[in-house]
């Protein structure tokens, strides 16, 4: 869970830096991709956990 929160914080920070510094739009893109990948990872992990309990 701590790793999930760390990745979310890093994604938000990269996005904010990318927006503030107009020439660093790629940081915003990296932050969004990182956040989406993290949410997919958590979703897959949660679905596996539900399957094991059945």
JSON list of N, CA and C in Angstrom, two decimals:
[
{"chain": "A", "resi": 1, "resn": "UNK", "atom": "N", "xyz": [0.82, -1.19, 0.00]},
{"chain": "A", "resi": 1, "resn": "UNK", "atom": "CA", "xyz": [0.00, 0.00, 0.00]},
{"chain": "A", "resi": 1, "resn": "UNK", "atom": "C", "xyz": [0.86, 1.25, 0.00]},
{"chain": "A", "resi": 2, "resn": "UNK", "atom": "N", "xyz": [1.98, 1.19, 0.70]},
{"chain": "A", "resi": 2, "resn": "UNK", "atom": "CA", "xyz": [2.88, 2.34, 0.74]},
{"chain": "A", "resi": 2, "resn": "UNK", "atom": "C", "xyz": [3.46, 2.62, -0.65]},
{"chain": "A", "resi": 3, "resn": "UNK", "atom": "N", "xyz": [3.75, 1.55, -1.39]},
{"chain": "A", "resi": 3, "resn": "UNK", "atom": "CA", "xyz": [4.28, 1.73, -2.74]},
{"chain": "A", "resi": 3, "resn": "UNK", "atom": "C", "xyz": [3.23, 2.38, -3.64]},
{"chain": "A", "resi": 4, "resn": "UNK", "atom": "N", "xyz": [1.98, 1.99, -3.50]},
{"chain": "A", "resi": 4, "resn": "UNK", "atom": "CA", "xyz": [0.90, 2.58, -4.27]},
{"chain": "A", "resi": 4, "resn": "UNK", "atom": "C", "xyz": [0.82, 4.09, -4.00]},
{"chain": "A", "resi": 5, "resn": "UNK", "atom": "N", "xyz": [0.85, 4.48, -2.74]},
{"chain": "A", "resi": 5, "resn": "UNK", "atom": "CA", "xyz": [0.77, 5.89, -2.39]},
{"chain": "A", "resi": 5, "resn": "UNK", "atom": "C", "xyz": [1.98, 6.67, -2.90]},
{"chain": "A", "resi": 6, "resn": "UNK", "atom": "N", "xyz": [3.15, 6.06, -2.85]},
{"chain": "A", "resi": 6, "resn": "UNK", "atom": "CA", "xyz": [4.36, 6.71, -3.35]},
{"chain": "A", "resi": 6, "resn": "UNK", "atom": "C", "xyz": [4.26, 6.95, -4.85]},
{"chain": "A", "resi": 7, "resn": "UNK", "atom": "N", "xyz": [3.78, 5.97, -5.59]},
{"chain": "A", "resi": 7, "resn": "UNK", "atom": "CA", "xyz": [3.66, 6.12, -7.04]},
{"chain": "A", "resi": 7, "resn": "UNK", "atom": "C", "xyz": [2.62, 7.18, -7.39]},
{"chain": "A", "resi": 8, "resn": "UNK", "atom": "N", "xyz": [1.52, 7.22, -6.64]},
{"chain": "A", "resi": 8, "resn": "UNK", "atom": "CA", "xyz": [0.50, 8.25, -6.88]},
{"chain": "A", "resi": 8, "resn": "UNK", "atom": "C", "xyz": [1.07, 9.64, -6.62]},
{"chain": "A", "resi": 9, "resn": "UNK", "atom": "N", "xyz": [1.81, 9.79, -5.54]},
{"chain": "A", "resi": 9, "resn": "UNK", "atom": "CA", "xyz": [2.41, 11.08, -5.22]},
{"chain": "A", "resi": 9, "resn": "UNK", "atom": "C", "xyz": [3.41, 11.50, -6.30]},
{"chain": "A", "resi": 10, "resn": "UNK", "atom": "N", "xyz": [4.23, 10.57, -6.76]},
{"chain": "A", "resi": 10, "resn": "UNK", "atom": "CA", "xyz": [5.20, 10.88, -7.82]},
{"chain": "A", "resi": 10, "resn": "UNK", "atom": "C", "xyz": [4.48, 11.28, -9.10]},
{"chain": "A", "resi": 11, "resn": "UNK", "atom": "N", "xyz": [3.41, 10.58, -9.44]},
{"chain": "A", "resi": 11, "resn": "UNK", "atom": "CA", "xyz": [2.66, 10.92, -10.66]},
{"chain": "A", "resi": 11, "resn": "UNK", "atom": "C", "xyz": [2.06, 12.32, -10.56]},
{"chain": "A", "resi": 12, "resn": "UNK", "atom": "N", "xyz": [1.52, 12.65, -9.40]},
{"chain": "A", "resi": 12, "resn": "UNK", "atom": "CA", "xyz": [0.94, 13.98, -9.22]},
{"chain": "A", "resi": 12, "resn": "UNK", "atom": "C", "xyz": [2.02, 15.05, -9.29]},
{"chain": "A", "resi": 13, "resn": "UNK", "atom": "N", "xyz": [3.15, 14.81, -8.65]},
{"chain": "A", "resi": 13, "resn": "UNK", "atom": "CA", "xyz": [4.24, 15.79, -8.69]},
{"chain": "A", "resi": 13, "resn": "UNK", "atom": "C", "xyz": [4.77, 16.00, -10.10]},
{"chain": "A", "resi": 14, "resn": "UNK", "atom": "N", "xyz": [4.95, 14.92, -10.85]},
{"chain": "A", "resi": 14, "resn": "UNK", "atom": "CA", "xyz": [5.41, 15.05, -12.24]},
{"chain": "A", "resi": 14, "resn": "UNK", "atom": "C", "xyz": [4.40, 15.83, -13.07]},
{"chain": "A", "resi": 15, "resn": "UNK", "atom": "N", "xyz": [3.13, 15.57, -12.83]},
{"chain": "A", "resi": 15, "resn": "UNK", "atom": "CA", "xyz": [2.10, 16.31, -13.55]},
{"chain": "A", "resi": 15, "resn": "UNK", "atom": "C", "xyz": [2.11, 17.79, -13.23]},
{"chain": "A", "resi": 16, "resn": "UNK", "atom": "N", "xyz": [2.26, 18.12, -11.95]},
{"chain": "A", "resi": 16, "resn": "UNK", "atom": "CA", "xyz": [2.31, 19.53, -11.55]},
{"chain": "A", "resi": 16, "resn": "UNK", "atom": "C", "xyz": [3.53, 20.24, -12.11]},
{"chain": "A", "resi": 17, "resn": "UNK", "atom": "N", "xyz": [4.67, 19.58, -12.07]},
{"chain": "A", "resi": 17, "resn": "UNK", "atom": "CA", "xyz": [5.89, 20.18, -12.63]},
{"chain": "A", "resi": 17, "resn": "UNK", "atom": "C", "xyz": [5.73, 20.38, -14.13]},
{"chain": "A", "resi": 18, "resn": "UNK", "atom": "N", "xyz": [5.13, 19.39, -14.80]},
{"chain": "A", "resi": 18, "resn": "UNK", "atom": "CA", "xyz": [4.93, 19.50, -16.24]},
{"chain": "A", "resi": 18, "resn": "UNK", "atom": "C", "xyz": [4.00, 20.64, -16.62]},
{"chain": "A", "resi": 19, "resn": "UNK", "atom": "N", "xyz": [3.01, 20.91, -15.78]},
{"chain": "A", "resi": 19, "resn": "UNK", "atom": "CA", "xyz": [2.07, 22.00, -16.08]},
{"chain": "A", "resi": 19, "resn": "UNK", "atom": "C", "xyz": [2.70, 23.35, -15.78]},
{"chain": "A", "resi": 20, "resn": "UNK", "atom": "N", "xyz": [3.42, 23.45, -14.66]},
{"chain": "A", "resi": 20, "resn": "UNK", "atom": "CA", "xyz": [4.00, 24.73, -14.26]},
{"chain": "A", "resi": 20, "resn": "UNK", "atom": "C", "xyz": [5.09, 25.17, -15.23]},
{"chain": "A", "resi": 21, "resn": "UNK", "atom": "N", "xyz": [5.96, 24.25, -15.59]},
{"chain": "A", "resi": 21, "resn": "UNK", "atom": "CA", "xyz": [7.03, 24.57, -16.54]},
{"chain": "A", "resi": 21, "resn": "UNK", "atom": "C", "xyz": [6.51, 24.18, -17.93]},
{"chain": "A", "resi": 22, "resn": "UNK", "atom": "N", "xyz": [6.18, 25.17, -18.71]},
{"chain": "A", "resi": 22, "resn": "UNK", "atom": "CA", "xyz": [5.47, 24.92, -19.97]},
{"chain": "A", "resi": 22, "resn": "UNK", "atom": "C", "xyz": [6.26, 24.06, -20.95]},
{"chain": "A", "resi": 23, "resn": "UNK", "atom": "N", "xyz": [7.56, 24.06, -20.87]},
{"chain": "A", "resi": 23, "resn": "UNK", "atom": "CA", "xyz": [8.36, 23.28, -21.81]},
{"chain": "A", "resi": 23, "resn": "UNK", "atom": "C", "xyz": [8.49, 21.82, -21.44]},
{"chain": "A", "resi": 24, "resn": "UNK", "atom": "N", "xyz": [7.95, 21.44, -20.28]},
{"chain": "A", "resi": 24, "resn": "UNK", "atom": "CA", "xyz": [8.11, 20.06, -19.83]},
{"chain": "A", "resi": 24, "resn": "UNK", "atom": "C", "xyz": [6.79, 19.30, -19.85]},
{"chain": "A", "resi": 25, "resn": "UNK", "atom": "N", "xyz": [6.10, 19.39, -20.96]},
{"chain": "A", "resi": 25, "resn": "UNK", "atom": "CA", "xyz": [4.82, 18.70, -21.10]},
{"chain": "A", "resi": 25, "resn": "UNK", "atom": "C", "xyz": [4.99, 17.18, -21.01]},
{"chain": "A", "resi": 26, "resn": "UNK", "atom": "N", "xyz": [6.17, 16.68, -21.39]},
{"chain": "A", "resi": 26, "resn": "UNK", "atom": "CA", "xyz": [6.39, 15.24, -21.33]},
{"chain": "A", "resi": 26, "resn": "UNK", "atom": "C", "xyz": [6.33, 14.73, -19.90]},
{"chain": "A", "resi": 27, "resn": "UNK", "atom": "N", "xyz": [6.64, 15.56, -18.89]},
{"chain": "A", "resi": 27, "resn": "UNK", "atom": "CA", "xyz": [6.53, 15.12, -17.51]},
{"chain": "A", "resi": 27, "resn": "UNK", "atom": "C", "xyz": [5.07, 14.87, -17.13]},
{"chain": "A", "resi": 28, "resn": "UNK", "atom": "N", "xyz": [4.18, 15.70, -17.66]},
{"chain": "A", "resi": 28, "resn": "UNK", "atom": "CA", "xyz": [2.75, 15.49, -17.43]},
{"chain": "A", "resi": 28, "resn": "UNK", "atom": "C", "xyz": [2.31, 14.17, -18.04]},
{"chain": "A", "resi": 29, "resn": "UNK", "atom": "N", "xyz": [2.77, 13.90, -19.25]},
{"chain": "A", "resi": 29, "resn": "UNK", "atom": "CA", "xyz": [2.42, 12.64, -19.92]},
{"chain": "A", "resi": 29, "resn": "UNK", "atom": "C", "xyz": [2.96, 11.45, -19.14]},
{"chain": "A", "resi": 30, "resn": "UNK", "atom": "N", "xyz": [4.20, 11.53, -18.68]},
{"chain": "A", "resi": 30, "resn": "UNK", "atom": "CA", "xyz": [4.80, 10.44, -17.90]},
{"chain": "A", "resi": 30, "resn": "UNK", "atom": "C", "xyz": [4.01, 10.24, -16.61]},
{"chain": "A", "resi": 31, "resn": "UNK", "atom": "N", "xyz": [3.63, 11.32, -15.96]},
{"chain": "A", "resi": 31, "resn": "UNK", "atom": "CA", "xyz": [2.85, 11.22, -14.73]},
{"chain": "A", "resi": 31, "resn": "UNK", "atom": "C", "xyz": [1.51, 10.55, -14.94]},
{"chain": "A", "resi": 32, "resn": "UNK", "atom": "N", "xyz": [0.82, 10.91, -16.03]},
{"chain": "A", "resi": 32, "resn": "UNK", "atom": "CA", "xyz": [-0.48, 10.31, -16.33]},
{"chain": "A", "resi": 32, "resn": "UNK", "atom": "C", "xyz": [-0.33, 8.82, -16.64]},
{"chain": "A", "resi": 33, "resn": "UNK", "atom": "N", "xyz": [0.67, 8.47, -17.44]},
{"chain": "A", "resi": 33, "resn": "UNK", "atom": "CA", "xyz": [0.90, 7.06, -17.77]},
{"chain": "A", "resi": 33, "resn": "UNK", "atom": "C", "xyz": [1.24, 6.27, -16.51]},
{"chain": "A", "resi": 34, "resn": "UNK", "atom": "N", "xyz": [2.05, 6.83, -15.65]},
{"chain": "A", "resi": 34, "resn": "UNK", "atom": "CA", "xyz": [2.43, 6.17, -14.41]},
{"chain": "A", "resi": 34, "resn": "UNK", "atom": "C", "xyz": [1.21, 5.96, -13.51]},
{"chain": "A", "resi": 35, "resn": "UNK", "atom": "N", "xyz": [0.36, 6.95, -13.43]},
{"chain": "A", "resi": 35, "resn": "UNK", "atom": "CA", "xyz": [-0.84, 6.84, -12.60]},
{"chain": "A", "resi": 35, "resn": "UNK", "atom": "C", "xyz": [-1.79, 5.78, -13.16]},
{"chain": "A", "resi": 36, "resn": "UNK", "atom": "N", "xyz": [-1.97, 5.75, -14.47]},
{"chain": "A", "resi": 36, "resn": "UNK", "atom": "CA", "xyz": [-2.85, 4.75, -15.09]},
{"chain": "A", "resi": 36, "resn": "UNK", "atom": "C", "xyz": [-2.29, 3.34, -14.87]},
{"chain": "A", "resi": 37, "resn": "UNK", "atom": "N", "xyz": [-0.99, 3.18, -15.05]},
{"chain": "A", "resi": 37, "resn": "UNK", "atom": "CA", "xyz": [-0.36, 1.87, -14.85]},
{"chain": "A", "resi": 37, "resn": "UNK", "atom": "C", "xyz": [-0.53, 1.41, -13.40]},
{"chain": "A", "resi": 38, "resn": "UNK", "atom": "N", "xyz": [-0.41, 2.34, -12.47]},
{"chain": "A", "resi": 38, "resn": "UNK", "atom": "CA", "xyz": [-0.56, 1.99, -11.06]},
{"chain": "A", "resi": 38, "resn": "UNK", "atom": "C", "xyz": [-2.00, 1.57, -10.75]},
{"chain": "A", "resi": 39, "resn": "UNK", "atom": "N", "xyz": [-2.97, 2.28, -11.31]},
{"chain": "A", "resi": 39, "resn": "UNK", "atom": "CA", "xyz": [-4.37, 1.92, -11.08]},
{"chain": "A", "resi": 39, "resn": "UNK", "atom": "C", "xyz": [-4.71, 0.56, -11.69]},
{"chain": "A", "resi": 40, "resn": "UNK", "atom": "N", "xyz": [-4.15, 0.27, -12.86]},
{"chain": "A", "resi": 40, "resn": "UNK", "atom": "CA", "xyz": [-4.36, -1.04, -13.48]},
{"chain": "A", "resi": 40, "resn": "UNK", "atom": "C", "xyz": [-3.75, -2.13, -12.61]},
{"chain": "A", "resi": 41, "resn": "UNK", "atom": "N", "xyz": [-2.56, -1.89, -12.09]},
{"chain": "A", "resi": 41, "resn": "UNK", "atom": "CA", "xyz": [-1.89, -2.86, -11.22]},
{"chain": "A", "resi": 41, "resn": "UNK", "atom": "C", "xyz": [-2.74, -3.15, -9.98]},
{"chain": "A", "resi": 42, "resn": "UNK", "atom": "N", "xyz": [-3.26, -2.10, -9.35]},
{"chain": "A", "resi": 42, "resn": "UNK", "atom": "CA", "xyz": [-4.09, -2.28, -8.16]},
{"chain": "A", "resi": 42, "resn": "UNK", "atom": "C", "xyz": [-5.38, -3.02, -8.51]},
{"chain": "A", "resi": 43, "resn": "UNK", "atom": "N", "xyz": [-5.96, -2.73, -9.67]},
{"chain": "A", "resi": 43, "resn": "UNK", "atom": "CA", "xyz": [-7.17, -3.42, -10.09]},
{"chain": "A", "resi": 43, "resn": "UNK", "atom": "C", "xyz": [-6.94, -4.90, -10.33]},
{"chain": "A", "resi": 44, "resn": "UNK", "atom": "N", "xyz": [-5.85, -5.23, -10.97]},
{"chain": "A", "resi": 44, "resn": "UNK", "atom": "CA", "xyz": [-5.52, -6.64, -11.23]},
{"chain": "A", "resi": 44, "resn": "UNK", "atom": "C", "xyz": [-5.26, -7.36, -9.92]},
{"chain": "A", "resi": 45, "resn": "UNK", "atom": "N", "xyz": [-4.56, -6.70, -9.03]},
{"chain": "A", "resi": 45, "resn": "UNK", "atom": "CA", "xyz": [-4.24, -7.31, -7.74]},
{"chain": "A", "resi": 45, "resn": "UNK", "atom": "C", "xyz": [-5.52, -7.55, -6.93]},
{"chain": "A", "resi": 46, "resn": "UNK", "atom": "N", "xyz": [-6.45, -6.59, -6.97]},
{"chain": "A", "resi": 46, "resn": "UNK", "atom": "CA", "xyz": [-7.70, -6.74, -6.24]},
{"chain": "A", "resi": 46, "resn": "UNK", "atom": "C", "xyz": [-8.57, -7.84, -6.84]},
{"chain": "A", "resi": 47, "resn": "UNK", "atom": "N", "xyz": [-8.57, -7.96, -8.16]},
{"chain": "A", "resi": 47, "resn": "UNK", "atom": "CA", "xyz": [-9.38, -9.01, -8.79]},
{"chain": "A", "resi": 47, "resn": "UNK", "atom": "C", "xyz": [-8.81, -10.39, -8.50]},
{"chain": "A", "resi": 48, "resn": "UNK", "atom": "N", "xyz": [-7.49, -10.51, -8.42]},
{"chain": "A", "resi": 48, "resn": "UNK", "atom": "CA", "xyz": [-6.88, -11.79, -8.05]},
{"chain": "A", "resi": 48, "resn": "UNK", "atom": "C", "xyz": [-7.23, -12.15, -6.61]},
{"chain": "A", "resi": 49, "resn": "UNK", "atom": "N", "xyz": [-7.24, -11.17, -5.76]},
{"chain": "A", "resi": 49, "resn": "UNK", "atom": "CA", "xyz": [-7.53, -11.41, -4.34]},
{"chain": "A", "resi": 49, "resn": "UNK", "atom": "C", "xyz": [-8.98, -11.87, -4.18]},
{"chain": "A", "resi": 50, "resn": "UNK", "atom": "N", "xyz": [-9.90, -11.30, -4.95]},
{"chain": "A", "resi": 50, "resn": "UNK", "atom": "CA", "xyz": [-11.29, -11.72, -4.89]},
{"chain": "A", "resi": 50, "resn": "UNK", "atom": "C", "xyz": [-11.46, -13.14, -5.41]},
{"chain": "A", "resi": 51, "resn": "UNK", "atom": "N", "xyz": [-10.70, -13.50, -6.43]},
{"chain": "A", "resi": 51, "resn": "UNK", "atom": "CA", "xyz": [-10.79, -14.85, -7.00]},
{"chain": "A", "resi": 51, "resn": "UNK", "atom": "C", "xyz": [-10.27, -15.90, -6.06]},
{"chain": "A", "resi": 52, "resn": "UNK", "atom": "N", "xyz": [-9.29, -15.56, -5.24]},
{"chain": "A", "resi": 52, "resn": "UNK", "atom": "CA", "xyz": [-8.72, -16.52, -4.30]},
{"chain": "A", "resi": 52, "resn": "UNK", "atom": "C", "xyz": [-9.69, -16.79, -3.15]},
{"chain": "A", "resi": 53, "resn": "UNK", "atom": "N", "xyz": [-10.46, -15.81, -2.75]},
{"chain": "A", "resi": 53, "resn": "UNK", "atom": "CA", "xyz": [-11.37, -15.97, -1.63]},
{"chain": "A", "resi": 53, "resn": "UNK", "atom": "C", "xyz": [-12.57, -16.84, -1.97]},
{"chain": "A", "resi": 54, "resn": "UNK", "atom": "N", "xyz": [-12.92, -16.96, -3.22]},
{"chain": "A", "resi": 54, "resn": "UNK", "atom": "CA", "xyz": [-14.10, -17.75, -3.62]},
{"chain": "A", "resi": 54, "resn": "UNK", "atom": "C", "xyz": [-13.89, -19.19, -3.46]}
]
